Short mmCIF file of C-alpha atoms in Angstrom, two decimals:
data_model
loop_
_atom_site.label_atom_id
_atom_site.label_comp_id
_atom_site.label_asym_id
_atom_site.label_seq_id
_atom_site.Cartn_x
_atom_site.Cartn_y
_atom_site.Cartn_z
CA UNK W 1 -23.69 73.18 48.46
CA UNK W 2 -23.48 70.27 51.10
CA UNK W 3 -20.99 70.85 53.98
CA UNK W 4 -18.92 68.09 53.00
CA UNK W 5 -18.14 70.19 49.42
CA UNK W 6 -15.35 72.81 49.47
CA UNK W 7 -16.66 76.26 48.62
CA UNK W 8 -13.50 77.05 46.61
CA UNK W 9 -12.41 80.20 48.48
CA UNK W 10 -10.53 80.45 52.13
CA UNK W 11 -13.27 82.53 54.06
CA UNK W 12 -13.24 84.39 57.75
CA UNK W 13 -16.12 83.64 59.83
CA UNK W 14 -17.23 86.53 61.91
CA UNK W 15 -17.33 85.57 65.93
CA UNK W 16 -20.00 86.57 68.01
CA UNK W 17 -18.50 89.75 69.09
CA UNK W 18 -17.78 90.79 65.54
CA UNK W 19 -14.34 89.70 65.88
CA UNK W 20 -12.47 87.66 62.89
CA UNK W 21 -12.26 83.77 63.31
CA UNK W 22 -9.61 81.80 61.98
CA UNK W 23 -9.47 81.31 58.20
CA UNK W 24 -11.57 78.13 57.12
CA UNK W 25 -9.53 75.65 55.55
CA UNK W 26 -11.07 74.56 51.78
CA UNK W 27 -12.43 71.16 52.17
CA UNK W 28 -11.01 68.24 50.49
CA UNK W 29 -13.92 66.27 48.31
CA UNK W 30 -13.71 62.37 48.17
CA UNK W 31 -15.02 61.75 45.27
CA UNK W 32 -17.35 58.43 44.43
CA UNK W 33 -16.12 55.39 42.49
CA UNK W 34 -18.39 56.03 39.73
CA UNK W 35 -17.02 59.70 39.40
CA UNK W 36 -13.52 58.05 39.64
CA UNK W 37 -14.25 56.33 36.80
CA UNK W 38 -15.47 59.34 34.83
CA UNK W 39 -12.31 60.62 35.34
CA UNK W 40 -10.96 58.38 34.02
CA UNK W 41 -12.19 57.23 30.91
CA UNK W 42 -11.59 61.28 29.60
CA UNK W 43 -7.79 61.08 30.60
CA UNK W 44 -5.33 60.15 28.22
CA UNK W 45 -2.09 59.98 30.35
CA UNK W 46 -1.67 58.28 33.25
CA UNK W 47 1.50 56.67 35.50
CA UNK W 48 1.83 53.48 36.28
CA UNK W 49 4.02 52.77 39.26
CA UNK W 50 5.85 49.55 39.51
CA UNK W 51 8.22 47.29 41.76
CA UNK W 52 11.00 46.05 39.69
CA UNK W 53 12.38 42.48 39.93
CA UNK W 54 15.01 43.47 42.17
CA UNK W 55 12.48 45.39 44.50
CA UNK W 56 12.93 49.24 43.71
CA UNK W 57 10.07 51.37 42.74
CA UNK W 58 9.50 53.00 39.45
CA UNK W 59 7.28 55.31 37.24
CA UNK W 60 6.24 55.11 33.84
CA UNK W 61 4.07 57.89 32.27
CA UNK W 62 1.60 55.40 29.68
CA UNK W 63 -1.30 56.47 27.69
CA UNK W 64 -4.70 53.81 28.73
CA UNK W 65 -7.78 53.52 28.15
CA UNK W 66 -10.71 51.98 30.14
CA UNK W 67 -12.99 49.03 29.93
CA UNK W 68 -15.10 47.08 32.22
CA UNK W 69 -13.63 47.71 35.36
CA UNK W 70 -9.58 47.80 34.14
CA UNK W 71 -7.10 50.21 32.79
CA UNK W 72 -5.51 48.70 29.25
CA UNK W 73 -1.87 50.26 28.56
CA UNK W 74 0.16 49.25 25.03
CA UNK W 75 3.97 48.49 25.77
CA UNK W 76 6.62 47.19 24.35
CA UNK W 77 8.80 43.79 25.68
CA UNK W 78 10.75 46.22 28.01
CA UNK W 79 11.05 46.19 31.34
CA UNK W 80 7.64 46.82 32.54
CA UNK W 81 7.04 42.94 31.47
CA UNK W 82 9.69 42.12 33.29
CA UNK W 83 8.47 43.86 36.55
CA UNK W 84 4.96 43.05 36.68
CA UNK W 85 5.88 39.54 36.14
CA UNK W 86 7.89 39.80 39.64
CA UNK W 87 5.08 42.16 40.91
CA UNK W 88 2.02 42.23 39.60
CA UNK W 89 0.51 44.35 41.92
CA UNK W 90 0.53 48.15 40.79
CA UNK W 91 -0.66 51.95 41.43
CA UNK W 92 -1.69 53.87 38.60
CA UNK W 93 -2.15 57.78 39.03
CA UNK W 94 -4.26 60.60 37.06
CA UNK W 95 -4.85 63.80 37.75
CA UNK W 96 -6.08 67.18 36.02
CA UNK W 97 -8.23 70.16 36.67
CA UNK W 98 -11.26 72.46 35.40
CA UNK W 99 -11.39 76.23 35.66
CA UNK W 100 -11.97 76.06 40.02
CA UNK W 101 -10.46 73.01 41.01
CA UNK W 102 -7.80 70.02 41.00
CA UNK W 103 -8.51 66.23 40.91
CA UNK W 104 -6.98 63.12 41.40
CA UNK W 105 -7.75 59.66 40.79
CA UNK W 106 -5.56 56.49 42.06
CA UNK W 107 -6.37 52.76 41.05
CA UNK W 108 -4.17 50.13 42.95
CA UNK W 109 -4.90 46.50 41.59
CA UNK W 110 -2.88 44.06 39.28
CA UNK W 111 -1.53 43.76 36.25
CA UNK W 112 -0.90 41.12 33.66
CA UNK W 113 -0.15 41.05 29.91
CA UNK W 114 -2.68 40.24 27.51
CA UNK W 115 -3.03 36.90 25.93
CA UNK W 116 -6.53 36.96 24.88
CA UNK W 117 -7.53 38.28 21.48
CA UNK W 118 -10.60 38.57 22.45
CA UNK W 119 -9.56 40.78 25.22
CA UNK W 120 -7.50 43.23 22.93
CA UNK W 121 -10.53 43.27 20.38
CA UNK W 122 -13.63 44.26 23.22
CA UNK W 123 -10.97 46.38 25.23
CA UNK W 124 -10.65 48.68 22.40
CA UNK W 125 -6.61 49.33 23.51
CA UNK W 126 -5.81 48.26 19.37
CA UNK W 127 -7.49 51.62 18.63
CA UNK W 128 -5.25 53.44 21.58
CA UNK W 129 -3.12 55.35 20.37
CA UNK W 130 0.82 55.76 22.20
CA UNK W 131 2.13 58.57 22.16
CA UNK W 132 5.93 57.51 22.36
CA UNK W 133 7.90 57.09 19.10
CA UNK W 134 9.10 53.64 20.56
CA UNK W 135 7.04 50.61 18.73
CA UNK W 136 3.96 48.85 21.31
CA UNK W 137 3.14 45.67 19.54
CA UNK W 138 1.26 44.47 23.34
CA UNK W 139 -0.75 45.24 25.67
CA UNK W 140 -0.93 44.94 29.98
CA UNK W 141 -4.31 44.79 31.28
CA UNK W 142 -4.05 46.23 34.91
CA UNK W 143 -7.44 45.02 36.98
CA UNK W 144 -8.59 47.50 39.37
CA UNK W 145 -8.71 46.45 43.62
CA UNK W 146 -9.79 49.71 44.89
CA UNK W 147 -10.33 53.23 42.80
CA UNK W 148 -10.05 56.33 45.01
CA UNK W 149 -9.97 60.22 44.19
CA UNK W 150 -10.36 63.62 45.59
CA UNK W 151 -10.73 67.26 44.70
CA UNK W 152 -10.20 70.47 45.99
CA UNK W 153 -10.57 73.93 45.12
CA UNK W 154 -8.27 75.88 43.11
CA UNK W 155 -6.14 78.44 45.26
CA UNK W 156 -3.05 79.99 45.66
CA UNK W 157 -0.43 77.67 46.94
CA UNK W 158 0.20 76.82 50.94
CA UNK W 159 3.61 77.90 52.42
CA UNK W 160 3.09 76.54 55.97
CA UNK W 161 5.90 77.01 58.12
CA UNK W 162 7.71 73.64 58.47
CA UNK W 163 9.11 72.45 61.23
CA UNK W 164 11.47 69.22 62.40
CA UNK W 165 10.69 66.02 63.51
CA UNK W 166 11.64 65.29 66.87
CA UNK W 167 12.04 61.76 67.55
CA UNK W 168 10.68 58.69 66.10
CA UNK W 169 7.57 59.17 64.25
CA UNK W 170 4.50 56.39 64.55
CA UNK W 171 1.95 56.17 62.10
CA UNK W 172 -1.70 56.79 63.70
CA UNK W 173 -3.63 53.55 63.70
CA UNK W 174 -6.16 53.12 60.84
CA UNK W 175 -9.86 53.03 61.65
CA UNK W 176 -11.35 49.37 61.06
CA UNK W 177 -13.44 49.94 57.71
CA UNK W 178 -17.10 50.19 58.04
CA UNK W 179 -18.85 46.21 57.14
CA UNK W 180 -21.70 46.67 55.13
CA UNK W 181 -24.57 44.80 56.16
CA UNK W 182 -25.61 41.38 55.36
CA UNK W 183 -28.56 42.55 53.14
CA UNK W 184 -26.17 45.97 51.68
CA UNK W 185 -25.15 44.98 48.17
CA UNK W 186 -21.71 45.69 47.15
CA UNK W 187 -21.06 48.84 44.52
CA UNK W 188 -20.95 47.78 41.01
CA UNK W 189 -17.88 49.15 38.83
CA UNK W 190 -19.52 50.95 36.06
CA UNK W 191 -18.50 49.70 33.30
CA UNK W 192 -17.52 51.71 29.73
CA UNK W 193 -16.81 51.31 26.16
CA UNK W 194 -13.83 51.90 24.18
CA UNK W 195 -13.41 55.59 24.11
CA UNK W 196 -12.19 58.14 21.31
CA UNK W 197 -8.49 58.24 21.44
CA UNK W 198 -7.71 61.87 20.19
CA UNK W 199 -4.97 63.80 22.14
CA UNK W 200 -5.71 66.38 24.65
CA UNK W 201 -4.68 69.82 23.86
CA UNK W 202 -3.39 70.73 27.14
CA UNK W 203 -0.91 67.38 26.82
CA UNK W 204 0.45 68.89 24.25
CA UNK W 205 5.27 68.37 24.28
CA UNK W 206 5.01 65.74 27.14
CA UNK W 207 5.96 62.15 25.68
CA UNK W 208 4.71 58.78 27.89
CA UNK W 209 8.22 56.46 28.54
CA UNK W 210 8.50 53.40 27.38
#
């Protein structure tokens, strides 16, 4: 397995003198945007976090599905109308695991209600099915910026010791991003079909908001 793959297990390295090294931390796996997308097009639940009009943040647990680059979610003429038409730009979350590890996949981009029949008919979001009892008669297309996820490997649970903060805290400057060079192409978003909508069994008693 490359070194930049978690081995799914904490391990202690032997030292020279046969002595016990500290315990190697599991690494955590960036995933790429094509396995992002993966990820998401087998999901079924998702939340979408939001700015309302009067500038407070909020969560709404939706069921999506995927098409050509953007995340399609069925509402009704509540409130999340209302906010996205203050602030369109949003954060939408999934996450979910296999048998030896945890994932999780975050697109932030924008988001806009659907006017286009056309749109709601290649989208494939008339086929998605809600899983709230409250009525969805239309649609928010959310149109992906950036699409980022990780995994690591399944463990036991950390229980670091925590400790205060002292003083002000800074945030560490960010690294300038790497410029690709003039003859690099950028990365395509894969794009993908309507998908089957069935529920998945393990989502079983949890209900999306409205």
């Amino acid at each position: 397995m490359e070194a930049s793959r978690s081995t799914g297990r904490d391990a202690s390295a032997a030292t020279a003198d046969g002595g016990a090294a500290a315990p190697v931390t599991p690494q955590v796996e960036r995933l790429q945007t094509a396995e992002c997308w993966t990820l998401l097009e087998e999901a079924r639940l998702g939340r979408l976090a939001v700015i309302h009009a009067d500038g407070a943040p909020d969560v709404f647990p939706v069921n999506f599905t995927t098409s050509e680059g953007s995340l399609f979610v069925r509402t009704a003429r509540d409130a999340k109308l209302l906010h996205i038409a203050q602030h369109p730009l949003v954060a939408f979350e999934v996450d979910g695991e296999t048998d030896d590890s945890r994932w999780s996949v975050v697109v932030r981009g924008s988001a806009a209600r659907v006017t286009s029949e056309d749109d709601l008919r290649r989208s494939g979001v008339r086929e998605l099915e809600s899983w709230s009892p409250t009525p969805k008669f239309f649609a928010i297309k959310i149109t992906a910026n950036t699409v980022t996820g990780r995994r690591f490997p399944k463990r036991s649970g950390r229980t670091d010791r925590l400790i205060a903060f002292e003083g002000r805290v800074h945030a560490d400057a960010l690294p300038e991003p790497p410029h690709p060079s003039r003859g690099e192409a950028p990365q395509p978003i894969p794009h993908h079909g309507p998908r089957p909508t069935a529920a998945h069994p393990g989502d079983a008693g949890r209900e999306p908001g409205d």
